[in-house]
PDB file of C-alpha atoms in Angstrom:
ATOM      1  CA  GLN A 412       0.316  -6.512   4.801  1.00 58.00           C
ATOM      2  CA  LYS A 413       1.471  -5.327   1.448  1.00 61.00           C
ATOM      3  CA  GLU A 414       4.897  -3.846   1.781  1.00 89.00           C
ATOM      4  CA  VAL A 415       7.429  -2.050  -0.299  1.00 95.00           C
ATOM      5  CA  GLU A 416      10.939  -2.012   1.022  1.00 95.00           C
ATOM      6  CA  GLN A 417      13.719   0.680   0.273  1.00 96.00           C
ATOM      7  CA  ASN A 418      17.015   1.390   1.971  1.00 92.00           C
ATOM      8  CA  SER A 419      16.581   4.800   3.652  1.00 90.00           C
ATOM      9  CA  GLY A 420      20.038   5.827   2.757  1.00 90.00           C
ATOM     10  CA  PRO A 421      21.451   8.384   2.439  1.00 96.00           C
ATOM     11  CA  LEU A 422      23.085   6.956  -0.703  1.00 97.00           C
ATOM     12  CA  SER A 423      26.078   9.205  -1.384  1.00 97.00           C
ATOM     13  CA  VAL A 424      27.573   9.390  -4.841  1.00 97.00           C
ATOM     14  CA  PRO A 425      29.964  11.765  -6.549  1.00 98.00           C
ATOM     15  CA  GLU A 426      28.882  13.924  -9.517  1.00 98.00           C
ATOM     16  CA  GLY A 427      29.003  11.978 -12.724  1.00 97.00           C
ATOM     17  CA  ALA A 428      28.741   8.518 -11.093  1.00 98.00           C
ATOM     18  CA  ILE A 429      25.835   6.046 -11.474  1.00 98.00           C
ATOM     19  CA  ALA A 430      23.372   6.027  -8.617  1.00 98.00           C
ATOM     20  CA  SER A 431      21.632   2.540  -8.032  1.00 97.00           C
ATOM     21  CA  LEU A 432      18.358   2.689  -6.012  1.00 98.00           C
ATOM     22  CA  ASN A 433      16.664  -0.657  -5.167  1.00 97.00           C
ATOM     23  CA  CYS A 434      13.208  -1.577  -4.017  1.00 97.00           C
ATOM     24  CA  THR A 435      11.586  -5.011  -3.163  1.00 96.00           C
ATOM     25  CA  TYR A 436       7.856  -5.742  -2.765  1.00 95.00           C
ATOM     26  CA  SER A 437       5.819  -8.466  -1.164  1.00 93.00           C
ATOM     27  CA  ASP A 438       2.789  -8.629  -3.293  1.00 88.00           C
ATOM     28  CA  ARG A 439       3.224 -11.015  -6.210  1.00 86.00           C
ATOM     29  CA  VAL A 440       0.027  -9.765  -8.014  1.00 86.00           C
ATOM     30  CA  SER A 441       1.401  -6.256  -8.326  1.00 86.00           C
ATOM     31  CA  GLN A 442       1.476  -5.175 -11.837  1.00 86.00           C
ATOM     32  CA  SER A 443       2.637  -1.541 -11.908  1.00 92.00           C
ATOM     33  CA  PHE A 444       5.670   0.069 -10.643  1.00 95.00           C
ATOM     34  CA  PHE A 445       6.683   3.605 -10.303  1.00 96.00           C
ATOM     35  CA  TRP A 446       9.637   5.749  -9.268  1.00 98.00           C
ATOM     36  CA  TYR A 447       8.806   9.214  -7.859  1.00 98.00           C
ATOM     37  CA  ARG A 448      11.508  11.910  -7.023  1.00 98.00           C
ATOM     38  CA  GLN A 449      10.661  14.164  -4.017  1.00 98.00           C
ATOM     39  CA  TYR A 450      12.637  17.281  -3.095  1.00 97.00           C
ATOM     40  CA  SER A 451      12.364  18.361   0.546  1.00 94.00           C
ATOM     41  CA  GLY A 452       9.220  20.274   1.075  1.00 92.00           C
ATOM     42  CA  LYS A 453       7.810  19.378  -2.367  1.00 95.00           C
ATOM     43  CA  SER A 454       5.390  16.929  -3.786  1.00 96.00           C
ATOM     44  CA  PRO A 455       6.280  13.570  -5.440  1.00 97.00           C
ATOM     45  CA  GLU A 456       7.190  13.965  -9.171  1.00 96.00           C
ATOM     46  CA  LEU A 457       6.989  10.984 -11.503  1.00 96.00           C
ATOM     47  CA  ILE A 458      10.306   9.714 -12.857  1.00 96.00           C
ATOM     48  CA  MET A 459       9.512   6.480 -14.453  1.00 95.00           C
ATOM     49  CA  SER A 460       6.912   3.830 -14.826  1.00 95.00           C
ATOM     50  CA  ILE A 461       7.481   0.306 -15.711  1.00 95.00           C
ATOM     51  CA  TYR A 462       5.069  -2.705 -16.159  1.00 93.00           C
ATOM     52  CA  SER A 463       7.031  -5.478 -17.887  1.00 93.00           C
ATOM     53  CA  ASN A 464      10.141  -7.429 -16.843  1.00 95.00           C
ATOM     54  CA  GLY A 465      13.295  -5.984 -18.168  1.00 96.00           C
ATOM     55  CA  ASP A 466      14.726  -2.415 -18.580  1.00 96.00           C
ATOM     56  CA  LYS A 467      13.148   0.831 -19.488  1.00 97.00           C
ATOM     57  CA  GLU A 468      15.296   3.861 -20.445  1.00 97.00           C
ATOM     58  CA  ASP A 469      14.337   7.439 -20.321  1.00 96.00           C
ATOM     59  CA  GLY A 470      17.225   9.918 -20.733  1.00 97.00           C
ATOM     60  CA  ARG A 471      19.656   9.295 -17.754  1.00 97.00           C
ATOM     61  CA  PHE A 472      17.211   7.143 -15.920  1.00 98.00           C
ATOM     62  CA  THR A 473      16.720   3.357 -16.422  1.00 98.00           C
ATOM     63  CA  ALA A 474      14.157   1.408 -14.555  1.00 98.00           C
ATOM     64  CA  GLN A 475      14.692  -2.348 -14.008  1.00 98.00           C
ATOM     65  CA  LEU A 476      11.836  -4.833 -13.165  1.00 97.00           C
ATOM     66  CA  ASN A 477      12.297  -8.501 -12.189  1.00 96.00           C
ATOM     67  CA  LYS A 478       8.883  -9.843 -11.086  1.00 94.00           C
ATOM     68  CA  ALA A 479      10.239 -13.268 -10.222  1.00 94.00           C
ATOM     69  CA  SER A 480      12.604 -11.746  -7.704  1.00 94.00           C
ATOM     70  CA  GLN A 481       9.959  -9.070  -6.828  1.00 95.00           C
ATOM     71  CA  TYR A 482      12.584  -6.529  -7.327  1.00 95.00           C
ATOM     72  CA  VAL A 483      12.580  -3.112  -8.969  1.00 97.00           C
ATOM     73  CA  SER A 484      15.371  -0.695  -9.384  1.00 98.00           C
ATOM     74  CA  LEU A 485      16.308   2.676 -10.633  1.00 98.00           C
ATOM     75  CA  LEU A 486      19.624   3.706 -12.105  1.00 98.00           C
ATOM     76  CA  ILE A 487      20.735   7.412 -12.607  1.00 98.00           C
ATOM     77  CA  ARG A 488      23.638   7.834 -14.939  1.00 98.00           C
ATOM     78  CA  ASP A 489      25.802  10.942 -14.806  1.00 98.00           C
ATOM     79  CA  SER A 490      24.368  11.897 -11.579  1.00 98.00           C
ATOM     80  CA  GLN A 491      24.075  15.573 -10.794  1.00 97.00           C
ATOM     81  CA  PRO A 492      23.784  17.579  -7.712  1.00 97.00           C
ATOM     82  CA  SER A 493      20.332  18.501  -8.662  1.00 97.00           C
ATOM     83  CA  ASP A 494      19.393  14.760  -8.467  1.00 98.00           C
ATOM     84  CA  SER A 495      19.930  15.029  -4.796  1.00 98.00           C
ATOM     85  CA  ALA A 496      16.362  14.225  -3.416  1.00 98.00           C
ATOM     86  CA  THR A 497      14.414  11.240  -1.996  1.00 98.00           C
ATOM     87  CA  TYR A 498      13.395   8.624  -4.355  1.00 98.00           C
ATOM     88  CA  LEU A 499      10.060   6.858  -3.698  1.00 98.00           C
ATOM     89  CA  CYS A 500       9.331   3.508  -5.093  1.00 97.00           C
ATOM     90  CA  ALA A 501       5.534   2.863  -5.577  1.00 96.00           C
ATOM     91  CA  VAL A 502       3.796  -0.251  -6.322  1.00 93.00           C
ATOM     92  CA  ASN A 503       0.216  -0.710  -7.660  1.00 89.00           C
ATOM     93  CA  PRO A 504      -1.189  -4.037  -6.347  1.00 82.00           C
ATOM     94  CA  GLY A 505      -4.494  -3.348  -7.903  1.00 76.00           C
ATOM     95  CA  PHE A 506      -7.699  -1.654  -6.478  1.00 74.00           C
ATOM     96  CA  GLN A 507      -6.575   1.928  -7.401  1.00 76.00           C
ATOM     97  CA  LYS A 508      -3.988   1.867  -4.675  1.00 82.00           C
ATOM     98  CA  LEU A 509      -0.238   2.868  -4.636  1.00 88.00           C
ATOM     99  CA  VAL A 510       1.834   1.474  -1.908  1.00 91.00           C
ATOM    100  CA  PHE A 511       4.865   3.573  -1.355  1.00 95.00           C
ATOM    101  CA  GLY A 512       8.311   2.533   0.178  1.00 96.00           C
ATOM    102  CA  THR A 513       9.828   4.677   2.718  1.00 95.00           C
ATOM    103  CA  GLY A 514      12.088   6.351   0.165  1.00 96.00           C
ATOM    104  CA  THR A 515      15.869   6.251  -0.405  1.00 97.00           C
ATOM    105  CA  ARG A 516      17.687   9.749   0.128  1.00 97.00           C
ATOM    106  CA  LEU A 517      20.233  10.380  -2.536  1.00 98.00           C
ATOM    107  CA  LEU A 518      23.003  12.762  -2.080  1.00 98.00           C
ATOM    108  CA  VAL A 519      25.168  13.790  -5.094  1.00 98.00           C
ATOM    109  CA  SER A 520      28.287  15.692  -4.194  1.00 96.00           C
ATOM    110  CA  PRO A 521      30.063  18.110  -6.562  1.00 94.00           C
TER     111      PRO A 521
ATOM    112  CA  ASP B1062      -0.077  19.000 -19.547  1.00 59.00           C
ATOM    113  CA  THR B1063       0.062  16.868 -16.372  1.00 66.00           C
ATOM    114  CA  GLU B1064      -0.855  19.708 -13.845  1.00 92.00           C
ATOM    115  CA  VAL B1065      -2.798  19.163 -10.698  1.00 96.00           C
ATOM    116  CA  THR B1066      -3.368  22.311  -8.759  1.00 97.00           C
ATOM    117  CA  GLN B1067      -4.095  22.564  -5.026  1.00 98.00           C
ATOM    118  CA  THR B1068      -5.224  25.474  -2.841  1.00 97.00           C
ATOM    119  CA  PRO B1069      -4.236  26.871  -0.321  1.00 97.00           C
ATOM    120  CA  LYS B1070      -0.516  26.140  -0.205  1.00 97.00           C
ATOM    121  CA  HIS B1071      -0.293  26.534   3.389  1.00 97.00           C
ATOM    122  CA  LEU B1072      -3.112  26.512   6.032  1.00 97.00           C
ATOM    123  CA  VAL B1073      -3.048  27.155   9.771  1.00 96.00           C
ATOM    124  CA  MET B1074      -6.155  26.121  11.726  1.00 94.00           C
ATOM    125  CA  GLY B1075      -7.443  25.740  15.234  1.00 92.00           C
ATOM    126  CA  MET B1076      -8.899  22.632  16.569  1.00 91.00           C
ATOM    127  CA  THR B1077     -12.245  24.060  16.325  1.00 90.00           C
ATOM    128  CA  ASN B1078     -12.065  25.543  12.906  1.00 91.00           C
ATOM    129  CA  LYS B1079     -13.688  24.219   9.706  1.00 95.00           C
ATOM    130  CA  LYS B1080     -11.719  24.535   6.590  1.00 96.00           C
ATOM    131  CA  SER B1081     -11.565  23.064   3.111  1.00 97.00           C
ATOM    132  CA  LEU B1082      -8.627  22.012   0.828  1.00 98.00           C
ATOM    133  CA  LYS B1083      -9.190  22.284  -2.893  1.00 98.00           C
ATOM    134  CA  CYS B1084      -7.738  20.147  -5.845  1.00 98.00           C
ATOM    135  CA  GLU B1085      -8.275  20.827  -9.536  1.00 98.00           C
ATOM    136  CA  GLN B1086      -7.153  19.029 -12.673  1.00 96.00           C
ATOM    137  CA  HIS B1087      -8.131  19.631 -16.381  1.00 90.00           C
ATOM    138  CA  MET B1088      -6.454  16.562 -17.946  1.00 92.00           C
ATOM    139  CA  GLY B1089      -9.641  14.708 -18.131  1.00 91.00           C
ATOM    140  CA  HIS B1090      -8.582  12.247 -15.587  1.00 92.00           C
ATOM    141  CA  ARG B1091     -11.395  10.120 -14.007  1.00 92.00           C
ATOM    142  CA  ALA B1092      -9.740   9.053 -10.708  1.00 93.00           C
ATOM    143  CA  MET B1093      -8.505  11.397  -8.106  1.00 94.00           C
ATOM    144  CA  TYR B1094      -6.945  10.876  -4.674  1.00 95.00           C
ATOM    145  CA  TRP B1095      -6.107  12.330  -1.403  1.00 97.00           C
ATOM    146  CA  TYR B1096      -2.939  11.487   0.469  1.00 97.00           C
ATOM    147  CA  LYS B1097      -1.372  12.504   3.743  1.00 97.00           C
ATOM    148  CA  GLN B1098       2.365  12.722   4.290  1.00 97.00           C
ATOM    149  CA  LYS B1099       4.039  13.282   7.438  1.00 96.00           C
ATOM    150  CA  ALA B1100       7.671  14.573   7.544  1.00 94.00           C
ATOM    151  CA  LYS B1101      10.063  11.881   6.476  1.00 92.00           C
ATOM    152  CA  LYS B1102       7.382   9.326   5.677  1.00 94.00           C
ATOM    153  CA  PRO B1103       5.951   8.227   2.526  1.00 95.00           C
ATOM    154  CA  PRO B1104       2.491   9.305   1.291  1.00 95.00           C
ATOM    155  CA  GLU B1105      -0.459   7.455   2.894  1.00 94.00           C
ATOM    156  CA  LEU B1106      -3.631   7.080   0.853  1.00 93.00           C
ATOM    157  CA  MET B1107      -6.828   8.586   2.490  1.00 96.00           C
ATOM    158  CA  PHE B1108      -9.476   8.392  -0.264  1.00 95.00           C
ATOM    159  CA  VAL B1109     -10.020   7.617  -3.784  1.00 93.00           C
ATOM    160  CA  TYR B1110     -12.720   8.758  -6.175  1.00 94.00           C
ATOM    161  CA  SER B1111     -13.360   7.037  -9.452  1.00 91.00           C
ATOM    162  CA  TYR B1112     -15.811   8.654 -11.877  1.00 91.00           C
ATOM    163  CA  GLU B1113     -16.880  11.025  -9.138  1.00 92.00           C
ATOM    164  CA  LYS B1114     -17.869   8.318  -6.720  1.00 92.00           C
ATOM    165  CA  LEU B1115     -15.916   7.495  -3.587  1.00 92.00           C
ATOM    166  CA  SER B1116     -14.342   4.081  -4.192  1.00 88.00           C
ATOM    167  CA  ILE B1117     -11.880   3.812  -1.418  1.00 86.00           C
ATOM    168  CA  ASN B1118     -11.793   5.203   2.291  1.00 88.00           C
ATOM    169  CA  GLU B1119      -8.767   4.026   4.049  1.00 87.00           C
ATOM    170  CA  SER B1120     -10.499   4.107   7.422  1.00 89.00           C
ATOM    171  CA  VAL B1121      -9.904   7.755   7.819  1.00 94.00           C
ATOM    172  CA  PRO B1122     -11.556   9.612  10.867  1.00 94.00           C
ATOM    173  CA  SER B1123     -14.768  11.310  10.047  1.00 94.00           C
ATOM    174  CA  ARG B1124     -13.162  14.791  10.840  1.00 96.00           C
ATOM    175  CA  PHE B1125     -11.828  14.460   7.231  1.00 97.00           C
ATOM    176  CA  SER B1126     -14.784  14.642   4.726  1.00 97.00           C
ATOM    177  CA  PRO B1127     -14.014  14.318   0.972  1.00 97.00           C
ATOM    178  CA  GLU B1128     -16.119  15.593  -1.686  1.00 97.00           C
ATOM    179  CA  CYS B1129     -15.943  15.379  -5.520  1.00 96.00           C
ATOM    180  CA  PRO B1130     -18.369  18.032  -7.124  1.00 95.00           C
ATOM    181  CA  ASN B1131     -17.281  17.110 -10.617  1.00 93.00           C
ATOM    182  CA  SER B1132     -14.754  15.205 -12.543  1.00 90.00           C
ATOM    183  CA  SER B1133     -12.219  18.038 -12.369  1.00 95.00           C
ATOM    184  CA  LEU B1134     -12.677  19.026  -8.745  1.00 97.00           C
ATOM    185  CA  LEU B1135     -11.931  17.332  -5.437  1.00 98.00           C
ATOM    186  CA  ASN B1136     -12.332  18.859  -1.993  1.00 98.00           C
ATOM    187  CA  LEU B1137     -11.271  17.754   1.454  1.00 98.00           C
ATOM    188  CA  HIS B1138     -13.242  19.206   4.249  1.00 97.00           C
ATOM    189  CA  LEU B1139     -11.600  19.515   7.691  1.00 97.00           C
ATOM    190  CA  HIS B1140     -13.393  19.952  10.976  1.00 95.00           C
ATOM    191  CA  ALA B1141     -12.309  19.573  14.675  1.00 94.00           C
ATOM    192  CA  LEU B1142      -8.775  18.391  13.610  1.00 95.00           C
ATOM    193  CA  GLN B1143      -6.117  17.351  16.070  1.00 95.00           C
ATOM    194  CA  PRO B1144      -2.600  18.648  16.151  1.00 96.00           C
ATOM    195  CA  GLU B1145      -1.311  15.220  14.970  1.00 96.00           C
ATOM    196  CA  ASP B1146      -3.263  15.826  11.730  1.00 97.00           C
ATOM    197  CA  SER B1147      -0.597  18.425  10.850  1.00 97.00           C
ATOM    198  CA  ALA B1148       0.952  17.226   7.550  1.00 97.00           C
ATOM    199  CA  LEU B1149       1.318  17.806   3.901  1.00 98.00           C
ATOM    200  CA  TYR B1150      -1.804  16.915   2.078  1.00 98.00           C
ATOM    201  CA  LEU B1151      -1.419  15.669  -1.355  1.00 98.00           C
ATOM    202  CA  CYS B1152      -4.029  15.431  -4.274  1.00 98.00           C
ATOM    203  CA  ALA B1153      -3.240  13.146  -7.150  1.00 96.00           C
ATOM    204  CA  SER B1154      -5.210  12.213 -10.319  1.00 95.00           C
ATOM    205  CA  SER B1155      -4.888   9.448 -12.877  1.00 93.00           C
ATOM    206  CA  GLN B1156      -6.560   8.669 -16.233  1.00 89.00           C
ATOM    207  CA  GLY B1157      -8.533   5.904 -14.815  1.00 76.00           C
ATOM    208  CA  GLY B1158      -8.694   3.707 -11.799  1.00 66.00           C
ATOM    209  CA  ASP B1159      -6.996   0.620 -13.219  1.00 72.00           C
ATOM    210  CA  ALA B1160      -3.820  -0.725 -11.930  1.00 61.00           C
ATOM    211  CA  SER B1161      -1.475   0.673 -14.507  1.00 69.00           C
ATOM    212  CA  ALA B1162      -2.821   4.250 -14.275  1.00 83.00           C
ATOM    213  CA  THR B1163       0.002   6.584 -13.510  1.00 90.00           C
ATOM    214  CA  GLN B1164      -0.838   9.029 -10.741  1.00 93.00           C
ATOM    215  CA  TYR B1165       0.161  12.685 -10.918  1.00 94.00           C
ATOM    216  CA  PHE B1166       0.538  14.788  -7.843  1.00 96.00           C
ATOM    217  CA  GLY B1167      -0.345  18.286  -7.110  1.00 97.00           C
ATOM    218  CA  PRO B1168       2.031  20.636  -5.151  1.00 97.00           C
ATOM    219  CA  GLY B1169       0.280  19.853  -1.884  1.00 97.00           C
ATOM    220  CA  THR B1170      -1.251  21.873   1.031  1.00 98.00           C
ATOM    221  CA  ARG B1171       0.962  22.186   4.177  1.00 97.00           C
ATOM    222  CA  LEU B1172      -1.550  22.170   7.077  1.00 97.00           C
ATOM    223  CA  LEU B1173      -0.647  23.078  10.681  1.00 97.00           C
ATOM    224  CA  VAL B1174      -3.313  22.476  13.404  1.00 96.00           C
ATOM    225  CA  LEU B1175      -2.720  24.428  16.587  1.00 94.00           C
TER     226      LEU B1175
END
């Protein structure tokens, strides 16, 4: 069973703080990793994709990938109340599939 | 532009009804996907079309029937559904079907089966 694990949360952070979201995956052949944000009642929205070990930054978001540890994370700097949502980690183990984690609910308090 | 559109936004149907969900993209993407998402759960893959051919069927019951009329359109035909099929149905598309292809999701159709 190919699995993607996330802490369901909620992860509560004050406005302006750094939110750190973590994800582990079981399939070592996985090559592509994605973070999606999903607001309640809405569809998933792509935040970041990462394919190589190391960090990838886009604005307030930084994705980190460590394939040896089978670990991917998302850092959100200067968190805003509008960042409050469920963050889904998704892994592509090949064969056109995306395997999603159960998501981490983030709450940013003003 | 990374827009995937879906119609209708909401659908209520009885267990004897036949209905269809529609998905459209004009990004030139050659892979399209149907997902089902229940409340507080992650999306679950149902079907994948690659270059207009069905490439993955995740053992979905035959009461769900996908169709890809052309490279921009994807339909999901529904017949004799059960109340447990009530969910958010998401369409996605990607440039190709390879492992690195980013999938972009439409807004979804919220389905209620009575």
